[in-house]
Amino acid sequence: MSKKVLVSGGAGYIGSHVTVELMAAGYEVVVADNLSNCDLTCFEGVKKITGRDDIPFYQIDCCDYVSVDKVFTEHKIDAVIHFAAFKAVGESVSEPIKYYSNNLVSFLNILEAAKNHGGCNVLFSSSATVYGEAKDLPVTEQTPRMPAMSPYGNTKTMCEDILRDVVYATSTQDAVIKGIALRYFNPIGAHPSALIGELPRGVPNNLVPYITQTAIGKRECLSIFGNDYPTEDGTCLRDFIDVTDLAKAHVAAVARMFEGRMKKGYEIFNVGTGRPVSVYELVTKFEQVSGVKLDYKFVARREGDVMALWADPTFANRELGWKAERTIEETLASAWAWEKHLAE
Ligand code: UD1
């Protein structure tokens, strides 16, 4: 019988892409989502892409332990991939209680339910934000984490530590939990089918949805935050990773857990391309790929932004047998196709 994976936050941007790739790899998937930051558009898209109308879906809030426990009672869960969390960096600064309470409690409930149901594999969606303004680039998994720049970032660091401690504690108990934290760099793009993609509510905080919404005419002008950084063109450098490539890293990580290939009970992987791209370069490439001339202006730096951050993905490449494959052009074209699909 194939293994069953619970994807919490599975109706969202990354969760929906991961669901597609897990099913393509032959896993059974159970999706849980409270739809607080998305609607059912992507879940419907997942059903179309996979041709499966029978994916179990629980509209639950993972902050409610009873609801989480019910999923584990009704399904024998072999692994959980936990995405259910708030992710707006700016909002987390003004509403720290909301962020700490949601992001920590939901993860603790997942871990507690996993433990109460005999233990399982847990994959946590962490972020490169834990590296802060790193001195040495690119960053490896050994690069020290820096104090987070926001409550959102803090919740990522804290959840990594919670997972590490739970793995350690349960290693000598009956219900063993094994854990992997994947540190994502900047996920962008959409599924090649253009049936699922990023669906920001309100004004996008992130660069690519802002670019595509400007190109389609939903936003008047893109503001590029800072062109006075000590980089080649003065704008920030990031490691933009295609969301399908990112999703495949989850499949590789889950396979490593199921096949007993983990070298430690808790492992961390950088999930990036290793290729730094500047904000300005990305804007220019988008114009080339889409054939749309973007309205943009340079404005002041955004508070909390780091100048440059990109991954050394060697460890993930070697240990997971995974590598980011899509070019930045392909990825930008997919983001543009998705934006156009939304406008149809
Ligand atoms: C942020 C979070 C990261 C999170 C990621 C995805 C921090 C410091 N960063 O990354 O943890 O995983 O979002 O949600 O916590 N930019 C513009 N104009 C815009 C928008 C962005 O110039 O309208 C620039 C930013 O200044 C930055 C780059 O584009 O240099 C990327 O920004 P963004 O997409 O928001 O991602 P990060 O801030 O890198």
XYZ file of C-alpha atoms and ligand atoms in Angstrom:
383
model
C 0.000 0.000 0.000
C 1.288 3.419 -0.822
C 2.349 5.764 1.956
C 0.009 8.480 3.090
C 1.143 12.075 3.515
C -0.810 14.769 5.321
C -0.210 18.193 3.778
C -1.309 20.907 6.187
C -1.848 24.133 4.297
C -2.216 21.996 1.190
C -4.624 24.360 -0.560
C -2.071 27.182 -0.556
C 0.628 28.187 -2.999
C 3.450 25.802 -2.151
C 1.197 23.156 -0.558
C -0.817 22.702 -3.747
C 2.316 22.220 -5.864
C 3.680 19.737 -3.344
C 0.388 17.810 -3.377
C 0.632 17.475 -7.172
C 4.221 16.205 -7.058
C 3.542 13.789 -4.188
C 0.659 12.259 -6.108
C 2.735 12.072 -9.283
C 5.271 10.098 -7.227
C 2.568 7.639 -6.160
C 1.826 8.822 -2.630
C -1.633 9.191 -1.191
C -2.282 12.704 0.057
C -4.654 14.101 2.666
C -5.046 17.873 2.559
C -5.878 20.034 5.566
C -6.396 23.776 5.223
C -8.489 26.392 7.008
C -8.634 28.513 3.829
C -7.643 31.571 5.855
C -5.253 32.804 3.179
C -6.612 31.108 0.070
C -9.792 29.767 -1.442
C -10.391 26.447 -3.179
C -9.015 27.628 -6.560
C -5.708 25.793 -6.186
C -7.269 22.688 -4.661
C -9.613 22.495 -7.663
C -6.561 22.974 -9.905
C -4.786 20.102 -8.131
C -7.760 17.850 -8.827
C -7.677 18.763 -12.522
C -3.926 18.257 -12.875
C -3.930 14.916 -11.067
C -7.254 13.769 -12.525
C -8.274 12.782 -9.013
C -11.547 13.893 -7.537
C -11.191 11.910 -4.344
C -8.376 13.671 -2.490
C -9.471 13.817 1.164
C -9.851 17.464 2.192
C -10.325 18.710 5.745
C -11.257 22.341 6.205
C -9.792 22.629 9.667
C -7.655 25.006 11.669
C -4.542 23.221 12.906
C -4.691 25.417 16.009
C -7.634 23.246 17.059
C -6.107 20.043 18.426
C -9.342 18.046 18.264
C -9.624 18.667 14.510
C -6.016 17.652 13.879
C -6.421 14.540 15.996
C -9.502 13.550 13.959
C -7.428 13.507 10.744
C -4.890 11.194 12.369
C -7.699 8.980 13.666
C -9.343 8.696 10.251
C -6.104 8.132 8.304
C -2.909 6.274 9.009
C -0.526 9.155 8.395
C 3.043 8.142 7.483
C 4.367 11.685 7.073
C 3.207 15.247 7.578
C 4.383 18.179 5.518
C 3.493 21.267 7.488
C 2.783 24.493 5.616
C -0.147 25.848 7.597
C 1.206 29.193 8.794
C 0.879 32.944 8.350
C 3.622 34.375 6.141
C 3.313 38.136 5.747
C 6.526 39.550 7.164
C 5.205 43.124 7.633
C 1.964 42.017 9.254
C 3.923 39.845 11.676
C 5.713 42.969 12.926
C 2.429 44.737 13.703
C 0.611 41.598 14.902
C 3.185 39.456 16.681
C 0.690 37.712 18.988
C -1.334 36.515 15.999
C 1.824 35.151 14.331
C 3.355 33.468 17.361
C 0.088 31.953 18.423
C -0.938 30.650 14.994
C 2.413 29.464 13.692
C 3.590 27.824 16.900
C 0.330 26.300 18.153
C -0.564 24.766 14.787
C 2.842 23.096 14.544
C 2.740 21.911 18.172
C -0.672 20.350 17.529
C 0.646 18.514 14.481
C 3.567 17.169 16.518
C 1.372 16.204 19.422
C -1.102 14.374 17.205
C 1.779 12.634 15.396
C 3.139 11.496 18.760
C -0.250 10.409 20.098
C -0.820 8.313 16.995
C 2.392 6.342 17.199
C 4.878 8.782 15.677
C 5.639 9.635 12.052
C 7.889 11.644 9.761
C 7.519 15.412 9.889
C 8.731 17.803 7.246
C 8.719 21.471 8.219
C 8.649 24.341 5.739
C 11.328 26.666 7.024
C 12.849 29.667 5.346
C 16.186 31.146 4.388
C 15.072 34.071 6.522
C 16.711 32.192 9.436
C 20.120 33.181 8.007
C 19.365 36.916 8.303
C 22.079 39.105 6.792
C 24.673 36.377 6.312
C 28.323 37.430 6.228
C 29.526 34.637 3.973
C 27.667 33.811 0.784
C 26.375 31.468 -0.418
C 24.984 30.042 2.809
C 25.341 26.382 3.723
C 23.315 24.570 6.361
C 26.236 25.196 8.719
C 26.025 28.968 8.303
C 24.925 30.237 11.713
C 21.359 31.378 11.998
C 21.005 35.062 12.870
C 18.410 36.725 15.055
C 15.267 36.932 12.938
C 14.265 40.292 11.494
C 10.557 39.726 12.186
C 8.160 37.672 14.328
C 7.420 35.678 11.149
C 11.109 34.814 10.827
C 11.259 34.042 14.530
C 8.457 31.498 14.186
C 10.515 29.677 11.536
C 13.563 29.528 13.824
C 11.441 28.476 16.785
C 9.619 25.735 14.864
C 12.954 24.343 13.650
C 14.101 24.140 17.273
C 10.817 22.612 18.426
C 11.126 19.911 15.750
C 14.751 19.221 16.704
C 13.821 18.848 20.397
C 10.824 16.632 19.680
C 12.923 14.382 17.437
C 15.555 14.100 20.167
C 13.030 13.342 22.898
C 11.026 10.800 20.926
C 14.097 8.943 19.673
C 14.088 6.957 22.927
C 10.323 6.684 23.221
C 7.711 4.412 21.660
C 6.323 6.962 19.239
C 9.329 8.110 17.210
C 9.198 11.353 15.256
C 11.803 12.028 12.590
C 12.139 15.500 11.166
C 13.417 17.412 8.186
C 13.411 21.188 7.876
C 13.628 22.544 4.347
C 14.879 26.118 4.197
C 13.310 27.700 1.142
C 14.919 30.606 -0.612
C 12.521 32.646 -2.798
C 9.850 30.404 -4.324
C 8.346 31.861 -7.504
C 6.443 30.751 -10.598
C 3.485 28.477 -11.146
C 2.670 24.999 -12.364
C 3.308 24.541 -16.130
C -0.436 23.852 -16.594
C -1.223 27.353 -15.228
C -3.946 25.690 -13.142
C -2.282 26.453 -9.798
C -0.087 29.305 -8.643
C 0.338 32.066 -6.120
C -2.886 33.863 -5.156
C -2.000 36.767 -2.882
C -4.865 38.435 -1.044
C -4.831 42.200 -1.444
C -1.633 43.990 -2.387
C 1.184 41.460 -2.860
C 4.191 41.729 -0.559
C 6.410 39.553 -2.696
C 8.191 40.614 -5.841
C 6.934 38.269 -8.561
C 3.194 38.566 -7.893
C 3.683 42.325 -7.793
C 5.444 42.172 -11.161
C 2.779 40.023 -12.828
C -0.079 42.108 -11.388
C 1.588 45.272 -12.706
C 2.061 43.666 -16.116
C -1.604 42.679 -16.324
C -2.715 46.163 -15.233
C -3.960 45.379 -11.715
C -1.213 47.570 -10.208
C -0.006 50.820 -11.663
C 3.683 50.666 -11.031
C 6.205 48.339 -9.428
C 8.374 49.897 -6.729
C 11.874 48.480 -6.629
C 13.015 48.818 -3.036
C 16.500 50.281 -3.149
C 19.030 50.700 -5.952
C 21.852 51.863 -3.719
C 22.935 48.505 -2.328
C 26.596 47.621 -2.860
C 25.710 45.091 -5.571
C 26.466 45.269 -9.288
C 23.253 47.050 -10.269
C 22.436 48.400 -6.803
C 19.415 46.138 -6.191
C 19.120 43.167 -3.826
C 20.256 39.683 -4.759
C 18.045 36.644 -4.156
C 17.923 32.955 -4.985
C 14.628 32.588 -6.866
C 13.543 28.971 -7.003
C 10.826 27.535 -9.205
C 7.896 26.286 -7.131
C 7.759 22.941 -8.973
C 11.474 22.402 -8.376
C 10.832 23.253 -4.737
C 7.902 20.827 -4.596
C 10.111 18.046 -5.971
C 12.572 18.636 -3.119
C 9.753 17.716 -0.733
C 9.135 14.467 -2.589
C 12.849 13.658 -2.391
C 12.929 14.478 1.336
C 9.881 12.342 2.077
C 11.379 9.433 0.115
C 14.582 9.763 2.134
C 12.539 9.465 5.337
C 10.469 6.506 4.135
C 13.478 4.646 2.773
C 15.437 5.026 6.017
C 18.209 7.034 4.376
C 18.346 9.796 6.999
C 21.755 10.135 8.627
C 20.280 11.788 11.738
C 16.794 11.948 13.214
C 16.624 15.656 12.375
C 18.092 17.066 9.189
C 18.138 20.467 7.523
C 18.431 21.217 3.807
C 18.790 24.440 1.863
C 16.379 24.417 -1.034
C 17.682 26.934 -3.508
C 19.304 27.084 -6.915
C 22.690 28.449 -5.904
C 22.208 31.192 -8.499
C 21.973 34.802 -7.305
C 19.710 37.032 -9.404
C 19.186 40.725 -8.736
C 15.760 42.288 -8.421
C 16.482 44.488 -11.438
C 17.693 41.512 -13.475
C 14.479 39.665 -12.651
C 12.383 42.625 -13.780
C 14.323 42.824 -17.053
C 14.027 39.088 -17.675
C 10.306 39.258 -17.012
C 9.973 41.987 -19.644
C 11.852 39.826 -22.152
C 9.846 36.699 -21.433
C 6.421 38.351 -21.385
C 7.018 40.999 -24.015
C 5.378 43.492 -21.645
C 7.083 46.758 -20.765
C 6.775 47.134 -17.012
C 6.167 50.418 -15.256
C 8.619 50.522 -12.412
C 10.402 53.065 -10.272
C 13.236 52.903 -7.797
C 12.207 53.849 -4.273
C 13.818 53.712 -0.817
C 15.008 50.433 0.636
C 12.357 48.338 2.423
C 12.937 47.961 6.139
C 14.050 44.479 7.139
C 15.371 43.471 3.686
C 18.779 41.840 3.504
C 21.092 42.912 0.705
C 21.956 39.486 -0.645
C 21.051 35.905 0.135
C 21.538 32.800 -1.910
C 21.987 29.121 -1.212
C 24.755 26.660 -1.466
C 22.481 23.704 -2.368
C 25.314 21.135 -2.518
C 24.098 19.188 0.503
C 20.538 18.869 -0.849
C 21.872 18.026 -4.333
C 24.005 15.221 -2.975
C 21.889 13.830 -0.145
C 18.434 14.232 -1.655
C 19.513 13.510 -5.212
C 17.606 16.655 -6.109
C 18.551 19.713 -8.111
C 16.648 22.799 -9.228
C 16.180 22.368 -12.970
C 14.046 25.096 -14.444
C 15.571 28.238 -15.859
C 14.552 31.613 -14.526
C 12.970 32.362 -17.918
C 10.783 29.237 -17.776
C 9.758 30.090 -14.251
C 8.879 33.696 -15.072
C 6.916 32.520 -18.106
C 4.922 30.188 -15.851
C 4.173 33.021 -13.410
C 2.963 35.149 -16.326
C 0.823 32.335 -17.763
C -0.811 31.927 -14.346
C -1.561 35.656 -14.031
C -3.127 35.604 -17.500
C -5.129 32.498 -16.599
C -6.523 34.360 -13.544
C -7.604 37.220 -15.791
C -9.515 34.963 -18.223
C 10.388 37.246 2.088
C 10.708 36.797 3.465
C 11.010 35.317 3.431
C 9.849 34.588 2.828
C 9.615 35.123 1.445
C 8.445 34.434 0.765
C 12.144 37.926 5.136
C 13.280 38.849 5.326
N 11.843 37.608 3.899
O 11.604 37.161 1.324
O 11.224 34.839 4.710
O 10.135 33.214 2.784
O 9.356 36.501 1.525
O 7.241 34.840 1.315
O 11.552 37.503 6.079
N 10.905 43.794 -3.819
C 10.731 44.969 -4.530
N 9.450 45.403 -4.773
C 8.356 44.721 -4.341
C 8.546 43.520 -3.624
C 9.837 43.087 -3.368
O 11.692 45.617 -4.926
O 7.229 45.181 -4.575
C 12.278 43.295 -3.587
C 12.609 43.192 -2.094
O 13.140 44.399 -1.641
C 13.626 42.053 -2.116
C 13.209 41.185 -3.298
O 12.369 41.999 -4.102
O 14.891 42.562 -2.356
C 12.428 39.951 -2.888
O 11.359 40.344 -2.029
P 10.221 39.330 -1.588
O 9.628 38.672 -2.759
O 9.290 40.084 -0.657
O 11.004 38.210 -0.786
P 12.057 38.351 0.425
O 11.856 39.615 1.163
O 13.405 38.041 -0.107
